[in-house]
mmCIF file of N, CA and C in Angstrom:
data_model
loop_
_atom_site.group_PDB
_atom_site.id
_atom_site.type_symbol
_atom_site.label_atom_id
_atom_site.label_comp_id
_atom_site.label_asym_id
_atom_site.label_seq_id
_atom_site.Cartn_x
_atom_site.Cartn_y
_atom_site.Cartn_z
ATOM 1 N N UNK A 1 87.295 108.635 156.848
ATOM 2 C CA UNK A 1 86.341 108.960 155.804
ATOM 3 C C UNK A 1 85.239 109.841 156.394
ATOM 4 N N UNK A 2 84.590 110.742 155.629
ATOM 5 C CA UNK A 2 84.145 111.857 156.266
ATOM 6 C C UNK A 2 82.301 111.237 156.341
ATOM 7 N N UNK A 3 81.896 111.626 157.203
ATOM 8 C CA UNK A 3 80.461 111.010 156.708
ATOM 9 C C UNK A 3 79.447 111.760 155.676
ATOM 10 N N UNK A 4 78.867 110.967 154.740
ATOM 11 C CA UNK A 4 78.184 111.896 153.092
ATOM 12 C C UNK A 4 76.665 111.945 153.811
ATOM 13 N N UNK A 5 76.299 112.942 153.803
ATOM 14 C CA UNK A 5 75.029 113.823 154.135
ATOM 15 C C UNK A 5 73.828 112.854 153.327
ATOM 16 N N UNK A 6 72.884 112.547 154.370
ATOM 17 C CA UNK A 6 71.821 111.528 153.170
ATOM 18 C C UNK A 6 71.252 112.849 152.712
ATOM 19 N N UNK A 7 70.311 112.325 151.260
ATOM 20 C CA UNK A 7 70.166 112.882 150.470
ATOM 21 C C UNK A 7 68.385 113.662 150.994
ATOM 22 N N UNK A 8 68.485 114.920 150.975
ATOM 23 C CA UNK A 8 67.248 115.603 151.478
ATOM 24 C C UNK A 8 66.129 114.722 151.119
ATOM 25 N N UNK A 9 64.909 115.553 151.936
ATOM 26 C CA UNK A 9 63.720 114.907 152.094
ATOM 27 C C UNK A 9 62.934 115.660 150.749
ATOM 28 N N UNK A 10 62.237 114.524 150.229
ATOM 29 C CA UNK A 10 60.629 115.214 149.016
ATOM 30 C C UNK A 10 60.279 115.740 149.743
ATOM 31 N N UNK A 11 59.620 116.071 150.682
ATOM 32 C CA UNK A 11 58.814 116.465 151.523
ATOM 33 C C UNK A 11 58.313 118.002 151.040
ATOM 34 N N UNK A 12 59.048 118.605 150.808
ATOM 35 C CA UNK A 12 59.429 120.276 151.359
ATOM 36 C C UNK A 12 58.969 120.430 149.601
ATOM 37 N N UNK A 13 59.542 119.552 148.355
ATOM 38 C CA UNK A 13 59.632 119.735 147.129
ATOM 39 C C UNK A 13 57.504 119.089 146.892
ATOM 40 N N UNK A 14 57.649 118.394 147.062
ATOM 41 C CA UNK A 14 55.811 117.682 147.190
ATOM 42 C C UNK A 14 55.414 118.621 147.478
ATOM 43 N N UNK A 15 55.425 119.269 148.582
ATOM 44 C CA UNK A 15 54.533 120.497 149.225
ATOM 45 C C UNK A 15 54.732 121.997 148.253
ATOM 46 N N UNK A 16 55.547 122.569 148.065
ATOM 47 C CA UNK A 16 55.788 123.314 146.909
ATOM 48 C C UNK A 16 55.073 123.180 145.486
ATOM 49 N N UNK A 17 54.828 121.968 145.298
ATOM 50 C CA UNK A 17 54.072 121.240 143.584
ATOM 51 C C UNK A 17 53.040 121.537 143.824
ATOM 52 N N UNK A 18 52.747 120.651 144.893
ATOM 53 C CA UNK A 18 51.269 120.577 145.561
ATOM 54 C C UNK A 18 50.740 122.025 145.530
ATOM 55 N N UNK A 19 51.089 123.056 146.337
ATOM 56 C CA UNK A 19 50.710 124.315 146.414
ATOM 57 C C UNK A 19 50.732 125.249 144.613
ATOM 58 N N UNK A 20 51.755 124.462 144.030
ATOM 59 C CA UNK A 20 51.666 125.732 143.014
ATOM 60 C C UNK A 20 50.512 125.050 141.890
ATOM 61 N N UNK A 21 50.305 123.718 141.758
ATOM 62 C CA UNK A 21 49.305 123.769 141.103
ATOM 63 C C UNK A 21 47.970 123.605 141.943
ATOM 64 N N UNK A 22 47.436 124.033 143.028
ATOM 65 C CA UNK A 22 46.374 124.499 143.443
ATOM 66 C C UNK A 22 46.207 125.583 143.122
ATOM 67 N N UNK A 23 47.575 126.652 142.946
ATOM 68 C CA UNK A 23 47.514 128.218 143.202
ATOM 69 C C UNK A 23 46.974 127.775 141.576
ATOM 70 N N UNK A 24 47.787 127.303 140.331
ATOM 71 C CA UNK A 24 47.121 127.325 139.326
ATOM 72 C C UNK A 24 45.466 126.968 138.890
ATOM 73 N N UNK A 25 45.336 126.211 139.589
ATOM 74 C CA UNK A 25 43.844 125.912 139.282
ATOM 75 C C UNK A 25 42.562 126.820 140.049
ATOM 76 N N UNK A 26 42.992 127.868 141.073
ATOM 77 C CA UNK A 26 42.497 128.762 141.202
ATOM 78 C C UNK A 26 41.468 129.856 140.365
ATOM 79 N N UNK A 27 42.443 130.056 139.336
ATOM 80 C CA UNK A 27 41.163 130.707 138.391
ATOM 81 C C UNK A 27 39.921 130.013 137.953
ATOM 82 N N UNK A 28 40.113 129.112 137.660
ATOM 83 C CA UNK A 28 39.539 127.935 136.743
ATOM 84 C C UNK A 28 39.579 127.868 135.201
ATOM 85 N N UNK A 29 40.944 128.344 135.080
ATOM 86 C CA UNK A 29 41.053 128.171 133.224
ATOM 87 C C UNK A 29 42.404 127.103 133.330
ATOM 88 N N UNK A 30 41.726 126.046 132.391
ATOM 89 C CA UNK A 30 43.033 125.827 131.766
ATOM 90 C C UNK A 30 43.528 126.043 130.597
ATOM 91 N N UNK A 31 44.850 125.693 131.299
ATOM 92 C CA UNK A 31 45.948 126.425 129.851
ATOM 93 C C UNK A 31 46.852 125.311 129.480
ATOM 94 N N UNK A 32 47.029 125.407 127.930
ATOM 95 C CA UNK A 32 48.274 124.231 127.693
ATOM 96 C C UNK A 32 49.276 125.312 126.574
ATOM 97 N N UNK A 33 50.341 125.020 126.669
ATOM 98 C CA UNK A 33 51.536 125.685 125.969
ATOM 99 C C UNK A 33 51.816 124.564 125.272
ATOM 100 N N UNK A 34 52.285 125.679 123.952
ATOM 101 C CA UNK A 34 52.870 125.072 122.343
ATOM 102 C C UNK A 34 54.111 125.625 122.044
ATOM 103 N N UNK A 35 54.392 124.649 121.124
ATOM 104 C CA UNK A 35 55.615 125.450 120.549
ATOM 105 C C UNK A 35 55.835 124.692 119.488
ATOM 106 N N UNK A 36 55.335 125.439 118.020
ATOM 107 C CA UNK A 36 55.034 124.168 117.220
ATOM 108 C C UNK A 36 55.494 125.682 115.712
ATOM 109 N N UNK A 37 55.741 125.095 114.280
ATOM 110 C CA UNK A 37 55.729 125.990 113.416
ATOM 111 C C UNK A 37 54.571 126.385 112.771
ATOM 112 N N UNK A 38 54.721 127.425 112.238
ATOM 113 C CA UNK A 38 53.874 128.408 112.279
ATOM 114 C C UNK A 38 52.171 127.744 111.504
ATOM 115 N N UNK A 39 52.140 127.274 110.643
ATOM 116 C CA UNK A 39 51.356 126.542 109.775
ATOM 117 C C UNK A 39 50.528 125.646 111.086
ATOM 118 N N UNK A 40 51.638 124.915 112.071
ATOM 119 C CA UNK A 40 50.563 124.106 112.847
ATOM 120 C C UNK A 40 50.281 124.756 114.012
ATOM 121 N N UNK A 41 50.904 126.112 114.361
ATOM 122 C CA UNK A 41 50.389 126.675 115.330
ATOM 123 C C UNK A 41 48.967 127.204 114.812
ATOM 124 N N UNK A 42 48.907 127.390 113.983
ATOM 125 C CA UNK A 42 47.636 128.253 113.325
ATOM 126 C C UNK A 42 46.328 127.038 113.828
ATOM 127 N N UNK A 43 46.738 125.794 112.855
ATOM 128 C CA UNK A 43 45.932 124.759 112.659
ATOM 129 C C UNK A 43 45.440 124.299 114.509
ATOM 130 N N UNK A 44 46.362 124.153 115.434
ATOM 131 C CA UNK A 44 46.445 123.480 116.341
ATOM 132 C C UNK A 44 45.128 124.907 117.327
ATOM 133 N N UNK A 45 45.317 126.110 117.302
ATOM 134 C CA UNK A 45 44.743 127.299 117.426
ATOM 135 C C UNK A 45 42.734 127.151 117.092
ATOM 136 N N UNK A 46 42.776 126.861 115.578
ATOM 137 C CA UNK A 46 41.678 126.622 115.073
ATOM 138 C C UNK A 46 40.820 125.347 116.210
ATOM 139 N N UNK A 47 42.146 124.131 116.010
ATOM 140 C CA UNK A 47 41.188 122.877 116.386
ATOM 141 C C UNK A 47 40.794 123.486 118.095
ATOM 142 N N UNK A 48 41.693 124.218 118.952
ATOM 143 C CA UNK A 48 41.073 124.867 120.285
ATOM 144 C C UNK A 48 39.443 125.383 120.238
ATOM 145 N N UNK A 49 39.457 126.646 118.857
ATOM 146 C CA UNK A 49 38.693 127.068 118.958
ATOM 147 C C UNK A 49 37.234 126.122 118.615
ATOM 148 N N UNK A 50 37.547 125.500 117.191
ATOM 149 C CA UNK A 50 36.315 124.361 117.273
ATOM 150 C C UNK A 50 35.802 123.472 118.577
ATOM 151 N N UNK A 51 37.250 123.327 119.105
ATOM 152 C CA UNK A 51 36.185 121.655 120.344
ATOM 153 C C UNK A 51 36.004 122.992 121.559
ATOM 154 N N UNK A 52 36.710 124.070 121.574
ATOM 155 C CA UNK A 52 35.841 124.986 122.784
ATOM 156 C C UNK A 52 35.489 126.116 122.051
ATOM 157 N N UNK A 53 34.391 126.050 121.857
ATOM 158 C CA UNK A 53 34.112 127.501 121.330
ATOM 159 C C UNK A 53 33.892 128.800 122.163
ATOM 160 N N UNK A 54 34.352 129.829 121.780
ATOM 161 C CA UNK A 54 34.675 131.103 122.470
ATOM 162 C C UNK A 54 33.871 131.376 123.230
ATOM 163 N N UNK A 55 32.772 131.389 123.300
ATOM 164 C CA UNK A 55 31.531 131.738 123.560
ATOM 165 C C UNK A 55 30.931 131.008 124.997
ATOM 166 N N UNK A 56 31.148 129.852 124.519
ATOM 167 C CA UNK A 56 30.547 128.890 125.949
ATOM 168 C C UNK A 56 31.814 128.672 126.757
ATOM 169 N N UNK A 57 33.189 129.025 126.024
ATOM 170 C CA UNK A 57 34.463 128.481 127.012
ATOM 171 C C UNK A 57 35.682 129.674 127.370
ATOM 172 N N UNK A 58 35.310 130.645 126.803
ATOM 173 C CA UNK A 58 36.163 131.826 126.929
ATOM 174 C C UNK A 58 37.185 131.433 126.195
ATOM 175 N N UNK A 59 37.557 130.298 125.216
ATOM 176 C CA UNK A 59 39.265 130.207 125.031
ATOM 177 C C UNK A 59 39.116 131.317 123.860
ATOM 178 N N UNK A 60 40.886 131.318 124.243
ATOM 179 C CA UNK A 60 41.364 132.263 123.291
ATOM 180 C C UNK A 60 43.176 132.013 123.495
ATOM 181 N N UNK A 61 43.709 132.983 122.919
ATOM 182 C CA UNK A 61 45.414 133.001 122.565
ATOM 183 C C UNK A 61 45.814 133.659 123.873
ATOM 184 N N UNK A 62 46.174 133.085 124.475
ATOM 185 C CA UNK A 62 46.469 133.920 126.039
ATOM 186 C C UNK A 62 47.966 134.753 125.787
ATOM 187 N N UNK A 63 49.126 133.852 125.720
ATOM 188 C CA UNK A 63 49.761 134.814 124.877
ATOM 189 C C UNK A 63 50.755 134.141 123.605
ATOM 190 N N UNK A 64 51.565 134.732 123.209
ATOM 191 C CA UNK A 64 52.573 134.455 121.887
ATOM 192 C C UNK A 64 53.747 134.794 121.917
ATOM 193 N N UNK A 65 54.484 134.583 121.131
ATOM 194 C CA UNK A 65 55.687 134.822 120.501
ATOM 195 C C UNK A 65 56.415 134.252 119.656
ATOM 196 N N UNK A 66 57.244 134.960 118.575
ATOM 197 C CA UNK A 66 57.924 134.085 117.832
ATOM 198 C C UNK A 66 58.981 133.700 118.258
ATOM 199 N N UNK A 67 59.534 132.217 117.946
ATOM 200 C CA UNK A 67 61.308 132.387 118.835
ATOM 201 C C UNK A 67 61.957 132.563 117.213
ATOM 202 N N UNK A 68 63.449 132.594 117.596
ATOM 203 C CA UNK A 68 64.363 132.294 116.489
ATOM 204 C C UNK A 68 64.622 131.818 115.542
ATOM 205 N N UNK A 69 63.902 130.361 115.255
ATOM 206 C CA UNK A 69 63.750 129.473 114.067
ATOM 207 C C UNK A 69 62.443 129.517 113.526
ATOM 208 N N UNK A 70 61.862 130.480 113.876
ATOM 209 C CA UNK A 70 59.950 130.887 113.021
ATOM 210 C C UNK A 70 59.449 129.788 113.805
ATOM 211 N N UNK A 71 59.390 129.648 114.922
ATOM 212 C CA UNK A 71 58.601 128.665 115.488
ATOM 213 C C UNK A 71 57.524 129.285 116.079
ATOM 214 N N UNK A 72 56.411 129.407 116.689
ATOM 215 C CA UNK A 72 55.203 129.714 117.121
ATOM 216 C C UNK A 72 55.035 129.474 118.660
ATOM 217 N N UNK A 73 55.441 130.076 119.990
ATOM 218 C CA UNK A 73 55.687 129.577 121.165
ATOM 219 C C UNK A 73 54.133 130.204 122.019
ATOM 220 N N UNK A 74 53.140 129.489 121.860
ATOM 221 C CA UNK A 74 51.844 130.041 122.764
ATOM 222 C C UNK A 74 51.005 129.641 123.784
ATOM 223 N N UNK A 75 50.419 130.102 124.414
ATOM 224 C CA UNK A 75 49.537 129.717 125.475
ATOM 225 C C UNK A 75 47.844 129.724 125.141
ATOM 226 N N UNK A 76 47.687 128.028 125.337
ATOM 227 C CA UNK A 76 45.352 128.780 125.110
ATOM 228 C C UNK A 76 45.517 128.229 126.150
ATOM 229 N N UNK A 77 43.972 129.310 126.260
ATOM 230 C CA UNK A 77 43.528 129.380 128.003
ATOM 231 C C UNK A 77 41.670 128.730 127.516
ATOM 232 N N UNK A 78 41.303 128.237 128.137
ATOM 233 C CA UNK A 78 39.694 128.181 128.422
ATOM 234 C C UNK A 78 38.930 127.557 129.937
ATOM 235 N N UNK A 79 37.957 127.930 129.672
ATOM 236 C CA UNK A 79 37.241 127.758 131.010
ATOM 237 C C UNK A 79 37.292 126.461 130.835
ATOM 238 N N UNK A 80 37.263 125.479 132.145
ATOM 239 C CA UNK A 80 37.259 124.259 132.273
ATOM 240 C C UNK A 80 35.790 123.519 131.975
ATOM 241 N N UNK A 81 34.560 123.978 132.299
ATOM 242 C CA UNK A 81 33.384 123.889 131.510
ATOM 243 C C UNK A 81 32.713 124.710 130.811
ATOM 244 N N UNK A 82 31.854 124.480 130.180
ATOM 245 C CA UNK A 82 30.778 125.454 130.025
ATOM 246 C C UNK A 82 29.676 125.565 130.690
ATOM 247 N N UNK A 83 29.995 125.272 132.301
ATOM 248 C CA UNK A 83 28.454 125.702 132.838
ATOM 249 C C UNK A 83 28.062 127.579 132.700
#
């Protein structure tokens, strides 16, 4: 019987995570992605702009697209405070 290779180390995969969301939090915006139809992309858009308003938080529509079934696929971005 041949001997089965143990199964790689997290190690290498942890360190990779680790690094890419530091590299993300670098700017200091966060961002959350949707993908919702069109009616609640709108609505879900609005409620961003009410609890951060443009002004003190930079958010806005970072980007968009429609997919195939009229669905609404987007990114908001805002500053993490308003100092």
């Amino acid at each position: 019987m041949a001997n089965v290779p143990k199964p790689p180390s997290m190690a290498g995969l942890k360190k990779r995570i680790r690094e890419h969301r530091a590299q993300e939090k670098s700017d200091g915006f966060v961002r959350e992605r949707y993908c919702l139809a069109r009616d609640d992309a709108r609505a879900k858009a609005r409620e961003w702009f009410q609890s951060y308003p443009k002004a003190a938080y930079w958010t806005e529509v970072e980007s968009w697209r429609v997919t195939g079934d009229d669905r609404i696929e987007f990114t908001m971005r805002r500053l993490s405070s308003a100092d």
